[in-house]
Amino acid sequence: MKELICIICPRGCHLKVFETAEGFKVEGYSCKRGEKYGITEILNPERVLTSTIKVINGKLSRVPVRSSNPIPKNLIFDVMKEINKVIITAPIQINDVIIKNVLNTNSDIIATRTILKNDD
Amino acid sequence: MKQYDLIIIGGGSAGIASAIGAYNEHIESILIIEKDKYLGGILNQCIHNGFGLHTFKEELTGPEYANRYIEKLNTCDKNVIECKMETFVVSITRDKLCTYTNALEGYVTVKAKAIIMATGCSEKTRGNIETQGYRPKGIYTAGLAQKYLNIDGFLVGKKVFILGSGDIGLIMARRMTLEGAKVLGVAEIMPYSNGLNRNIVQCLNDYNIPLYLHHTVREIIGKDSLKQIIISEVDDNFNFIEGTDKTFDVDTLLLSVGLIPSNPLLKQLQVKFNPKTKGPEVDANYQTSIEGIFACGNSLHVHDLVDYVSLEGETAGKKAALYIKNQIKNQNNKVQLVPLNGISYLLPQICYPLNGKLDIKFRVKEPYGQCKIIIKNNDNIIKTINKMYLLPAEMENIIIDSDILTEGKLSVEVETK
C-alpha cells in the first residue's frame, strides 16, 4: 500500500493505493480524476524538469530551461547531469532546443527565456 | 515638466498587466518605471513550471509566463507605452508628481493624472521572526538564494535546512536538491503547511525531505559560519516543548516565513493601510485612500497565483484609465466590507452600489473542511456558497452584483456545521 496526496486540484485528498489481484485500487479520492492520478502516480510517475544552463557572452550568465515533456521521475537526476554538462553561447531564443531527446526520453531540453548577446 | 496620463511603478506581472488594461481603454500616454534591467519582476527567477494554468490552460515556467505578457505589451503602440528600465522612483506626491532617478537622466520629476503602484512584496527576514542564537553567514531568505542560483548560477550551500513551508521555500528545497545539495528538512511552526499541496508533493515527498509541522528553529549555532541549528516542537501557544529538540549539522538556513507588501512610497504619503494585508486599503476600483493613486498585485496583498495578479493588474489599469477619462462616478454611497468569523481579510475594503460586478477576494484564518461562506449586506443574507474545503494558503474570490447592494456594511463569514 502506498499513501499519496492528490495534486490534481488544491483540495489535496489523501489517497491510499493498494495493489490487488484485480489491479490497483485507490481509496480516499473524491472524484474520478483523483482515482486516475493515484494509479498513474504508482505505475508511471513523471515530472517536468526545470533547471538552468551556463551561458557565455550573454547579458545574463544563466538561461532557464525545461523538459519539453514530463520525464520519468527515476531519470530526473540523470537528466540533471546532462544539463550540467552543457555550456551555451548567447544569443539564445526562448523555445530553442538545447539538448535534443535527452537520454531518449522523447523530451527536449528547451530554453524558457531569450538571452541576448552581451554587446547587443 | 513632462506629463503622462498614467505612471505605473513596477514592471512585474502586476505592472505589465495594468499597462495593458489601461492601454485597452485608449488613454494617450503610459510610463512604466522598473528598477531592474528587465521586465517580468520575480517571475524571471521562478524558473519552475506551474504558472498560468488559469489563464493559458497550460503549465508555463515563470520566465515563459512573463514572456507572454511582455510580447503582448510589445504589440502596443510605442508612442503610448514607454518603459524606463534601471530606474528607481524616489518619491511620489499627492498631486501625482513622481521623482525618479537613473544613470542616463539623473534626477527627474514628471507629472501624471494617475499612478498605479505595482511594487510587489518583500520576504520576511530573520529580524521579523526573532530567532535566538548567533548571527553567522549562511542564513538567507529563500527568494534571495533563488536569485543567486537561478539568475547568477551560485549555489549558496550544500547542507540545507528550511524554516517555513511557504511555497518559495518548498520550491528551493527541490531546486537545491537537484543541484546536489542535501536538504535535511523543512520546519513549519503552524500545524499545517503554508504552501500549496502540489509543492509539498513535488518538492518534498518526491525527494524524501521531511516536513516538521508545529516545529520551529530554537537556536542557531556557529560564530562566523552556520554550523548547526536546533529545532523544537511547539505547543498550541507556540511555546517550545522541552525534550523535543532535534539538532541538524547545516551550512545553510533558508527562511521562507512569509511575504509582506512592499510600499515605501505609499508610506511616505500616509495612505491608509490595512493591518491584515499590510498593503494599502482600496475601494472596488483599486483606488487607495488618495484619489488617483491605485494599487494592485503583491504590493496590495500577497497572492499565491500569478494568474490572479495579472487579472487584478488588468482591472486596476482599466479603472485608472476610466479615472483619467473622468468616467469614474463620484460615489457617496459607501459599503464597508467587514471580515467576520473565520475570515482573515477582505479585499477591496470599500465598494459601491451600482458599480458593476464586485470581485471580493479573501483568505481564511485556518483550514476548514465542508463549510458555508455567508455574505450579508446590512445583516441580510445576499449569497451563500457551499465549500468542500478552505485553506489559508489559497486566496478565494466571490463575484457578486453590486446593483443589489445598499449603503452600509457587507460582511463575509465562514459557517461550519
Coordinates of C-alpha atoms in Angstrom, one line a residue:
Chain A
M1 CA 0.0 0.0 0.0
K2 CA 1.2 3.5 -0.8
E3 CA -0.1 6.8 0.6
L4 CA -0.3 9.8 -1.7
I5 CA -1.6 13.3 -1.7
C6 CA -3.6 14.0 -4.8
I7 CA -2.4 17.2 -6.6
I8 CA -4.9 17.4 -9.4
C9 CA -6.8 20.1 -7.6
P10 CA -5.9 22.2 -4.5
R11 CA -8.2 20.1 -2.2
G12 CA -5.3 17.6 -1.7
C13 CA -7.2 14.3 -0.9
H14 CA -5.1 11.8 1.0
L15 CA -5.1 8.7 -1.2
K16 CA -4.3 5.1 -0.4
V17 CA -3.3 2.9 -3.4
F18 CA -3.5 -0.9 -2.9
E19 CA -2.2 -3.5 -5.4
T20 CA -4.8 -6.3 -5.6
A21 CA -5.2 -9.3 -7.8
E22 CA -7.6 -7.3 -10.0
G23 CA -5.2 -4.4 -10.4
F24 CA -4.7 -1.2 -8.4
K25 CA -7.4 0.0 -6.1
V26 CA -7.5 3.6 -4.8
E27 CA -9.2 4.8 -1.6
G28 CA -9.7 8.3 -0.3
Y29 CA -10.4 10.1 -3.5
S30 CA -13.3 12.5 -4.0
C31 CA -13.5 12.5 -7.8
K32 CA -12.6 10.2 -10.8
R33 CA -9.6 12.3 -11.6
G34 CA -8.1 11.5 -8.2
E35 CA -8.5 7.8 -8.7
K36 CA -6.7 8.1 -12.1
Y37 CA -4.0 10.2 -10.5
G38 CA -3.4 7.5 -7.8
I39 CA -2.8 4.8 -10.4
T40 CA -0.6 6.8 -12.8
E41 CA 1.4 8.0 -9.9
I42 CA 2.2 4.4 -8.9
L43 CA 2.6 3.0 -12.4
N44 CA 4.5 5.7 -14.2
P45 CA 5.3 8.9 -12.2
E46 CA 6.5 11.7 -14.5
R47 CA 7.6 15.3 -13.8
V48 CA 8.5 18.3 -15.9
L49 CA 12.1 19.1 -15.0
T50 CA 13.3 22.7 -14.9
S51 CA 16.9 24.0 -14.3
T52 CA 19.4 26.4 -15.8
I53 CA 22.3 26.2 -18.2
K54 CA 25.5 28.2 -18.1
V55 CA 25.7 30.9 -20.8
I56 CA 28.8 32.6 -22.2
N57 CA 28.8 36.0 -23.8
G58 CA 25.2 36.7 -22.8
K59 CA 23.5 39.6 -21.0
L60 CA 22.9 37.0 -18.2
S61 CA 25.1 34.2 -17.1
R62 CA 22.3 31.5 -16.9
V63 CA 19.5 30.6 -19.2
P64 CA 16.5 28.9 -17.6
V65 CA 15.4 25.6 -19.3
R66 CA 12.8 22.9 -19.0
S67 CA 12.0 19.5 -20.4
S68 CA 9.5 19.9 -23.3
N69 CA 7.5 16.9 -21.9
P70 CA 7.3 15.3 -18.5
I71 CA 10.1 12.8 -17.9
P72 CA 10.1 9.6 -15.8
K73 CA 10.8 10.5 -12.1
N74 CA 13.6 8.0 -11.8
L75 CA 15.6 9.7 -14.6
I76 CA 15.5 13.2 -13.1
F77 CA 19.0 13.1 -11.6
D78 CA 20.5 11.6 -14.8
V79 CA 18.9 14.3 -16.9
M80 CA 20.3 16.9 -14.4
K81 CA 23.8 15.5 -15.1
E82 CA 23.3 16.0 -18.8
I83 CA 22.0 19.6 -18.3
N84 CA 25.0 20.4 -16.1
K85 CA 27.5 19.2 -18.8
V86 CA 26.3 21.9 -21.3
I87 CA 27.6 25.4 -21.8
I88 CA 25.9 27.5 -24.4
T89 CA 26.9 30.8 -26.2
A90 CA 24.4 33.7 -26.5
P91 CA 22.2 34.7 -28.2
I92 CA 19.5 32.2 -27.2
Q93 CA 15.9 32.4 -28.2
I94 CA 13.0 31.3 -26.0
N95 CA 12.0 27.7 -27.1
D96 CA 15.4 27.0 -28.6
V97 CA 16.2 23.3 -28.3
I98 CA 19.4 23.0 -26.3
I99 CA 19.5 19.2 -25.8
K100 CA 17.6 17.1 -28.3
N101 CA 15.7 14.0 -27.0
V102 CA 17.6 14.0 -23.7
L103 CA 18.5 10.4 -22.7
N104 CA 16.0 9.0 -25.2
T105 CA 13.1 10.3 -23.1
N106 CA 11.3 11.8 -26.1
S107 CA 11.7 15.1 -24.4
D108 CA 14.0 18.0 -25.4
I109 CA 15.6 20.5 -23.0
I110 CA 14.5 23.9 -24.2
A111 CA 15.2 27.5 -23.3
T112 CA 12.4 29.3 -21.4
R113 CA 13.9 32.8 -21.8
T114 CA 15.6 34.8 -24.5
I115 CA 19.2 35.8 -23.6
L116 CA 20.7 38.4 -25.9
K117 CA 24.4 38.8 -26.6
N118 CA 26.3 40.9 -24.1
D119 CA 27.2 43.6 -26.7
D120 CA 23.7 44.0 -28.2
Chain B
M1 CA 7.9 69.1 -16.7
K2 CA 6.9 66.1 -18.7
Q3 CA 3.3 64.9 -18.2
Y4 CA 1.9 61.4 -18.6
D5 CA -1.7 60.2 -18.3
L6 CA -0.6 57.2 -16.2
I7 CA 2.6 56.2 -14.4
I8 CA 2.9 52.6 -13.4
I9 CA 5.6 51.9 -10.7
G10 CA 6.9 48.4 -11.2
G11 CA 7.3 46.3 -14.3
G12 CA 6.5 42.9 -12.9
S13 CA 3.4 40.8 -13.6
A14 CA 1.0 43.4 -12.0
G15 CA 2.6 46.4 -13.7
I16 CA 2.7 44.9 -17.1
A17 CA -0.9 43.7 -16.9
S18 CA -2.1 47.1 -15.6
A19 CA -0.4 48.8 -18.6
I20 CA -2.2 46.5 -21.0
G21 CA -5.5 47.1 -19.1
A22 CA -5.1 50.9 -19.3
Y23 CA -3.9 50.8 -22.9
N24 CA -7.1 49.0 -24.0
E25 CA -9.1 52.0 -22.6
H26 CA -7.3 54.2 -25.1
I27 CA -5.5 56.7 -22.9
E28 CA -2.7 58.8 -24.5
S29 CA 0.4 58.1 -22.6
I30 CA 1.6 55.4 -20.1
L31 CA 5.0 55.3 -18.4
I32 CA 6.2 52.0 -16.8
I33 CA 9.1 52.5 -14.4
E34 CA 11.1 49.4 -13.5
K35 CA 14.2 49.2 -11.2
D36 CA 15.7 46.1 -12.8
K37 CA 17.2 45.6 -16.3
Y38 CA 14.3 43.5 -17.4
L39 CA 10.5 43.5 -17.3
G40 CA 8.9 40.5 -15.6
G41 CA 9.9 41.0 -12.0
I42 CA 10.1 38.0 -9.7
L43 CA 8.8 35.7 -12.5
N44 CA 12.3 35.7 -14.0
Q45 CA 13.8 33.8 -11.1
C46 CA 10.9 31.5 -10.7
I47 CA 12.1 29.0 -13.3
H48 CA 9.8 26.1 -12.2
N49 CA 6.6 25.3 -14.0
G50 CA 3.0 25.7 -12.8
F51 CA 2.3 29.3 -13.8
G52 CA -0.7 30.2 -16.0
L53 CA -3.0 27.2 -15.5
H54 CA -6.0 29.5 -15.1
T55 CA -5.1 32.0 -17.9
F56 CA -3.5 29.9 -20.6
K57 CA -4.6 26.4 -19.5
E58 CA -1.1 25.1 -19.6
E59 CA 1.8 24.9 -17.0
L60 CA 4.3 27.6 -18.0
T61 CA 7.6 28.4 -16.2
G62 CA 7.9 31.9 -14.7
P63 CA 10.0 33.3 -17.5
E64 CA 7.6 31.9 -20.1
Y65 CA 4.6 33.4 -18.3
A66 CA 6.4 36.8 -18.2
N67 CA 7.3 36.5 -21.9
R68 CA 3.6 36.0 -22.8
Y69 CA 2.7 39.4 -21.2
I70 CA 5.9 41.2 -22.4
E71 CA 5.0 40.1 -26.0
K72 CA 1.5 41.4 -25.5
L73 CA 3.0 44.7 -24.3
N74 CA 5.3 44.9 -27.3
T75 CA 2.3 44.8 -29.7
C76 CA 1.0 48.0 -28.1
D77 CA 1.8 51.4 -29.8
K78 CA 5.3 52.5 -28.7
N79 CA 4.1 56.1 -28.8
V80 CA 1.6 55.3 -26.0
I81 CA 3.6 53.0 -23.7
E82 CA 7.1 54.0 -22.6
C83 CA 9.3 51.8 -20.3
K84 CA 12.1 53.2 -18.3
M85 CA 14.4 50.4 -17.1
E86 CA 17.0 50.5 -14.3
T87 CA 15.1 53.5 -13.0
F88 CA 14.2 54.0 -9.4
V89 CA 11.4 56.1 -8.0
V90 CA 12.5 58.2 -5.1
S91 CA 9.1 59.8 -4.2
I92 CA 5.6 60.4 -5.3
T93 CA 3.3 63.2 -4.0
R94 CA -0.5 63.6 -3.5
D95 CA -0.5 65.8 -6.6
K96 CA 0.9 62.8 -8.6
L97 CA 4.3 64.2 -9.1
C98 CA 6.8 61.4 -9.5
T99 CA 10.5 61.8 -9.0
Y100 CA 12.8 59.1 -10.3
T101 CA 16.5 58.6 -10.9
N102 CA 18.6 56.7 -13.4
A103 CA 22.1 56.7 -14.9
L104 CA 21.0 58.4 -18.2
E105 CA 18.8 61.2 -17.0
G106 CA 19.9 61.8 -13.4
Y107 CA 17.2 63.1 -11.1
V108 CA 13.9 63.9 -12.9
T109 CA 10.4 64.9 -11.8
V110 CA 7.4 64.1 -14.0
K111 CA 3.6 64.5 -13.5
A112 CA 0.8 62.1 -14.0
K113 CA -3.0 62.2 -13.9
A114 CA -3.0 58.8 -12.1
I115 CA -0.4 56.5 -10.6
I116 CA -0.6 52.7 -10.2
M117 CA 1.6 51.1 -7.5
A118 CA 2.7 47.7 -8.6
T119 CA 5.8 47.4 -6.5
G120 CA 5.4 43.8 -5.4
C121 CA 6.3 42.4 -2.0
S122 CA 9.4 41.5 0.0
E123 CA 10.4 38.5 2.1
K124 CA 10.3 38.5 5.9
T125 CA 13.8 38.2 7.3
R126 CA 15.3 36.8 10.4
G127 CA 14.6 40.1 12.1
N128 CA 10.9 39.6 11.6
I129 CA 10.8 36.2 13.4
E130 CA 13.1 36.7 16.4
T131 CA 15.3 33.6 16.2
Q132 CA 17.8 33.2 19.0
G133 CA 21.5 32.5 18.7
Y134 CA 24.5 33.7 16.7
R135 CA 24.3 35.8 13.5
P136 CA 26.7 33.8 11.2
K137 CA 26.8 33.8 7.4
G138 CA 24.8 31.1 5.7
I139 CA 21.3 32.4 6.6
Y140 CA 19.3 33.6 3.5
T141 CA 15.8 34.3 2.6
A142 CA 14.6 31.6 0.2
G143 CA 14.0 34.1 -2.6
L144 CA 17.4 35.6 -2.4
A145 CA 19.0 32.1 -2.6
Q146 CA 16.7 31.5 -5.6
K147 CA 18.0 34.6 -7.3
Y148 CA 21.6 33.6 -6.7
L149 CA 21.0 30.1 -8.1
N150 CA 18.7 30.7 -11.0
I151 CA 19.9 34.1 -12.3
D152 CA 23.5 34.2 -11.2
G153 CA 24.4 30.5 -11.0
F154 CA 25.6 30.3 -7.4
L155 CA 24.5 27.5 -5.1
V156 CA 24.6 29.1 -1.6
G157 CA 25.2 25.9 0.4
K158 CA 25.4 22.1 0.5
K159 CA 23.7 21.1 3.7
V160 CA 20.5 23.0 4.0
F161 CA 17.6 23.4 6.4
I162 CA 14.5 25.4 5.5
L163 CA 12.4 27.3 8.1
G164 CA 8.8 27.9 7.0
S165 CA 6.8 26.0 4.5
G166 CA 6.0 28.9 2.2
D167 CA 6.0 28.0 -1.5
I168 CA 9.4 29.6 -2.3
G169 CA 11.0 27.5 0.5
L170 CA 9.4 24.3 -0.9
I171 CA 10.5 25.2 -4.4
M172 CA 14.0 25.9 -3.2
A173 CA 14.2 22.6 -1.3
R174 CA 13.7 20.8 -4.7
R175 CA 15.9 23.1 -6.7
M176 CA 18.9 22.8 -4.3
T177 CA 18.4 19.0 -4.1
L178 CA 18.6 18.9 -7.9
E179 CA 21.8 20.9 -7.9
G180 CA 23.4 18.5 -5.5
A181 CA 22.7 20.0 -2.1
K182 CA 21.3 17.9 0.8
V183 CA 18.1 19.4 2.2
L184 CA 17.7 17.9 5.7
G185 CA 14.2 19.2 6.4
V186 CA 11.6 21.9 6.5
A187 CA 10.1 23.2 9.8
E188 CA 6.7 24.9 10.0
I189 CA 5.5 26.5 13.2
M190 CA 1.9 26.1 12.3
P191 CA 0.2 22.7 12.5
Y192 CA -0.5 22.8 8.7
S193 CA 1.6 23.8 5.7
N194 CA 1.5 27.3 4.3
G195 CA 2.5 26.1 0.9
L196 CA 0.3 24.6 -1.9
N197 CA -0.3 20.9 -1.8
R198 CA 1.3 20.2 -5.1
N199 CA 4.5 21.8 -3.9
I200 CA 4.5 19.6 -0.7
V201 CA 4.2 16.5 -3.0
Q202 CA 6.5 17.5 -5.9
C203 CA 9.2 19.3 -3.9
L204 CA 9.3 17.4 -0.5
N205 CA 7.7 14.0 -0.9
D206 CA 9.4 13.3 -4.2
Y207 CA 12.8 13.8 -2.6
N208 CA 12.0 12.3 0.8
I209 CA 12.6 15.7 2.5
P210 CA 10.8 15.6 5.9
L211 CA 8.3 18.3 6.9
Y212 CA 8.3 19.1 10.6
L213 CA 4.9 20.6 11.4
H214 CA 4.4 22.5 14.7
H215 CA 8.2 22.9 14.8
T216 CA 10.5 25.9 14.6
V217 CA 14.2 26.8 15.0
R218 CA 15.1 27.2 18.6
E219 CA 18.8 28.1 18.3
I220 CA 21.3 29.0 15.6
I221 CA 24.9 27.8 16.3
G222 CA 28.1 28.9 14.6
K223 CA 30.1 32.1 15.2
D224 CA 31.3 33.0 11.8
S225 CA 29.6 30.5 9.6
L226 CA 26.5 28.5 10.3
K227 CA 27.3 25.1 11.9
Q228 CA 24.1 23.7 13.4
I229 CA 20.5 24.5 14.1
I230 CA 18.3 23.1 16.8
I231 CA 14.6 22.8 16.1
S232 CA 11.9 22.0 18.7
E233 CA 8.2 21.2 18.6
V234 CA 5.9 23.9 19.9
D235 CA 2.6 23.7 21.7
D236 CA -0.6 25.5 20.7
N237 CA 0.7 28.7 22.2
F238 CA 3.9 28.4 20.2
N239 CA 6.0 27.7 23.3
F240 CA 8.8 25.2 22.9
I241 CA 8.0 21.7 24.3
E242 CA 11.0 20.5 26.3
G243 CA 12.6 17.3 25.2
T244 CA 11.7 17.6 21.6
D245 CA 15.0 19.2 20.4
K246 CA 16.5 17.9 17.1
T247 CA 19.9 19.1 16.0
F248 CA 21.0 19.4 12.4
D249 CA 24.5 19.9 11.0
V250 CA 24.0 22.5 8.3
D251 CA 25.8 25.2 6.4
T252 CA 22.7 27.0 5.2
L253 CA 19.4 28.0 6.7
L254 CA 16.8 29.3 4.2
L255 CA 13.9 31.4 5.6
S256 CA 10.5 31.1 3.9
V257 CA 8.5 32.7 6.6
G258 CA 6.2 34.9 4.6
L259 CA 5.9 37.9 2.3
I260 CA 4.9 41.5 3.1
P261 CA 3.6 44.0 0.5
S262 CA 6.4 46.5 -0.2
N263 CA 5.1 50.1 -0.2
P264 CA 7.8 52.5 0.9
L265 CA 6.5 55.2 -1.5
L266 CA 2.9 55.0 -0.2
K267 CA 4.1 55.1 3.4
Q268 CA 5.6 58.5 2.7
L269 CA 2.2 59.7 1.7
Q270 CA 0.3 58.4 4.8
V271 CA -2.1 56.3 2.7
K272 CA -4.5 54.3 4.8
F273 CA -3.1 50.7 5.3
N274 CA -4.8 47.5 6.2
P275 CA -3.3 45.8 9.3
K276 CA -4.1 42.3 7.9
T277 CA -2.9 42.6 4.3
K278 CA -0.2 45.0 5.3
G279 CA -1.0 46.7 1.9
P280 CA -3.0 49.9 1.3
E281 CA -6.7 49.9 1.7
V282 CA -8.5 50.1 -1.7
D283 CA -12.0 50.6 -3.0
A284 CA -13.7 48.5 -5.6
N285 CA -11.8 50.5 -8.3
Y286 CA -8.5 49.6 -6.7
Q287 CA -8.1 53.2 -5.7
T288 CA -6.2 53.9 -2.4
S289 CA -7.3 56.5 0.2
I290 CA -5.6 59.1 -2.1
E291 CA -7.6 59.9 -5.2
G292 CA -5.9 59.0 -8.4
I293 CA -3.4 56.6 -6.8
F294 CA -4.2 52.9 -7.4
A295 CA -2.6 49.7 -6.2
C296 CA -2.6 46.1 -7.4
G297 CA -0.6 42.8 -7.3
N298 CA 1.6 41.8 -4.4
S299 CA 2.1 45.3 -3.2
L300 CA -1.7 45.4 -2.5
H301 CA -2.0 41.9 -0.9
V302 CA 0.2 38.8 -1.3
H303 CA -1.1 36.4 -3.9
D304 CA -0.4 32.7 -4.3
L305 CA -1.1 32.5 -8.0
V306 CA 0.3 34.9 -10.6
D307 CA -2.8 34.5 -12.8
Y308 CA -4.8 36.5 -10.2
V309 CA -2.0 39.1 -10.1
S310 CA -2.4 39.6 -13.8
L311 CA -6.2 39.8 -13.7
E312 CA -6.0 42.3 -10.8
G313 CA -3.4 44.4 -12.6
E314 CA -5.5 44.5 -15.8
T315 CA -8.6 45.6 -13.8
A316 CA -6.6 48.3 -11.9
G317 CA -5.2 49.6 -15.2
K318 CA -8.7 49.8 -16.7
K319 CA -10.1 51.6 -13.6
A320 CA -7.2 54.0 -13.6
A321 CA -7.8 54.8 -17.3
L322 CA -11.5 55.4 -16.5
Y323 CA -10.5 57.8 -13.7
I324 CA -8.2 59.6 -16.1
K325 CA -11.1 59.9 -18.6
N326 CA -13.3 61.2 -15.8
Q327 CA -15.6 58.2 -16.2
I328 CA -15.5 57.1 -12.6
K329 CA -18.6 58.5 -10.9
N330 CA -18.2 60.2 -7.6
Q331 CA -19.8 57.7 -5.3
N332 CA -21.1 58.8 -2.0
N333 CA -23.0 55.6 -1.0
K334 CA -20.2 53.6 0.5
V335 CA -20.3 50.0 1.5
Q336 CA -17.7 48.9 4.0
L337 CA -16.5 45.3 3.7
V338 CA -16.2 43.6 7.1
P339 CA -14.5 40.3 7.7
L340 CA -16.3 38.2 10.3
N341 CA -15.9 34.6 11.6
G342 CA -13.0 32.7 10.1
I343 CA -12.0 35.4 7.5
S344 CA -8.6 36.9 7.8
Y345 CA -9.1 39.8 5.3
L346 CA -11.4 41.0 2.6
L347 CA -10.4 43.0 -0.4
P348 CA -11.4 45.6 -1.5
Q349 CA -12.2 47.3 1.8
I350 CA -14.8 49.6 0.3
C351 CA -17.3 49.1 -2.5
Y352 CA -20.2 51.0 -4.0
P353 CA -23.7 50.0 -5.1
L354 CA -24.4 50.2 -8.8
N355 CA -20.7 49.8 -9.7
G356 CA -20.9 46.6 -11.9
K357 CA -19.7 43.3 -10.8
L358 CA -17.8 43.2 -7.5
D359 CA -14.9 40.7 -7.1
I360 CA -14.4 40.1 -3.4
K361 CA -11.1 38.4 -2.5
F362 CA -10.4 36.9 0.8
R363 CA -8.4 34.4 2.8
V364 CA -9.5 32.3 5.8
K365 CA -7.6 32.3 9.1
E366 CA -7.3 28.4 9.4
P367 CA -8.1 25.3 7.3
Y368 CA -11.8 24.3 7.0
G369 CA -13.4 21.1 5.8
Q370 CA -17.0 21.2 4.5
C371 CA -18.5 24.7 5.3
K372 CA -20.5 27.6 4.0
I373 CA -19.5 31.1 3.1
I374 CA -22.2 33.6 4.0
I375 CA -22.3 37.1 2.6
K376 CA -24.5 39.6 4.3
N377 CA -25.4 43.2 3.3
N378 CA -26.5 45.1 6.4
D379 CA -27.3 41.8 8.1
N380 CA -29.4 40.4 5.2
I381 CA -28.0 37.3 3.6
I382 CA -27.4 38.0 -0.1
K383 CA -25.4 35.0 -1.0
T384 CA -24.4 31.6 0.5
I385 CA -21.8 29.3 -1.1
N386 CA -21.0 25.7 -0.1
K387 CA -17.3 24.8 0.0
M388 CA -15.7 21.4 0.3
Y389 CA -12.6 22.9 1.9
L390 CA -10.9 26.2 2.5
L391 CA -7.2 26.8 3.1
P392 CA -5.3 29.9 4.3
A393 CA -2.7 29.2 1.6
E394 CA -5.3 29.8 -1.1
M395 CA -6.9 33.1 -1.9
E396 CA -10.6 32.7 -2.6
N397 CA -12.8 35.0 -4.6
I398 CA -16.5 35.5 -5.0
I399 CA -18.2 37.7 -7.6
I400 CA -21.4 39.5 -6.6
D401 CA -23.5 42.0 -8.4
S402 CA -23.1 45.4 -6.8
D403 CA -26.5 46.5 -8.1
I404 CA -28.2 44.6 -5.2
L405 CA -26.2 46.4 -2.5
T406 CA -27.3 49.1 -0.2
E407 CA -25.2 51.6 1.7
G408 CA -23.7 50.4 4.9
K409 CA -21.9 47.1 5.6
L410 CA -21.0 44.0 3.6
S411 CA -19.8 41.1 5.7
V412 CA -18.3 37.7 4.9
E413 CA -18.1 34.8 7.3
V414 CA -17.5 31.0 7.4
E415 CA -20.1 28.8 8.9
T416 CA -19.3 25.2 9.9
K417 CA -21.8 22.5 10.8

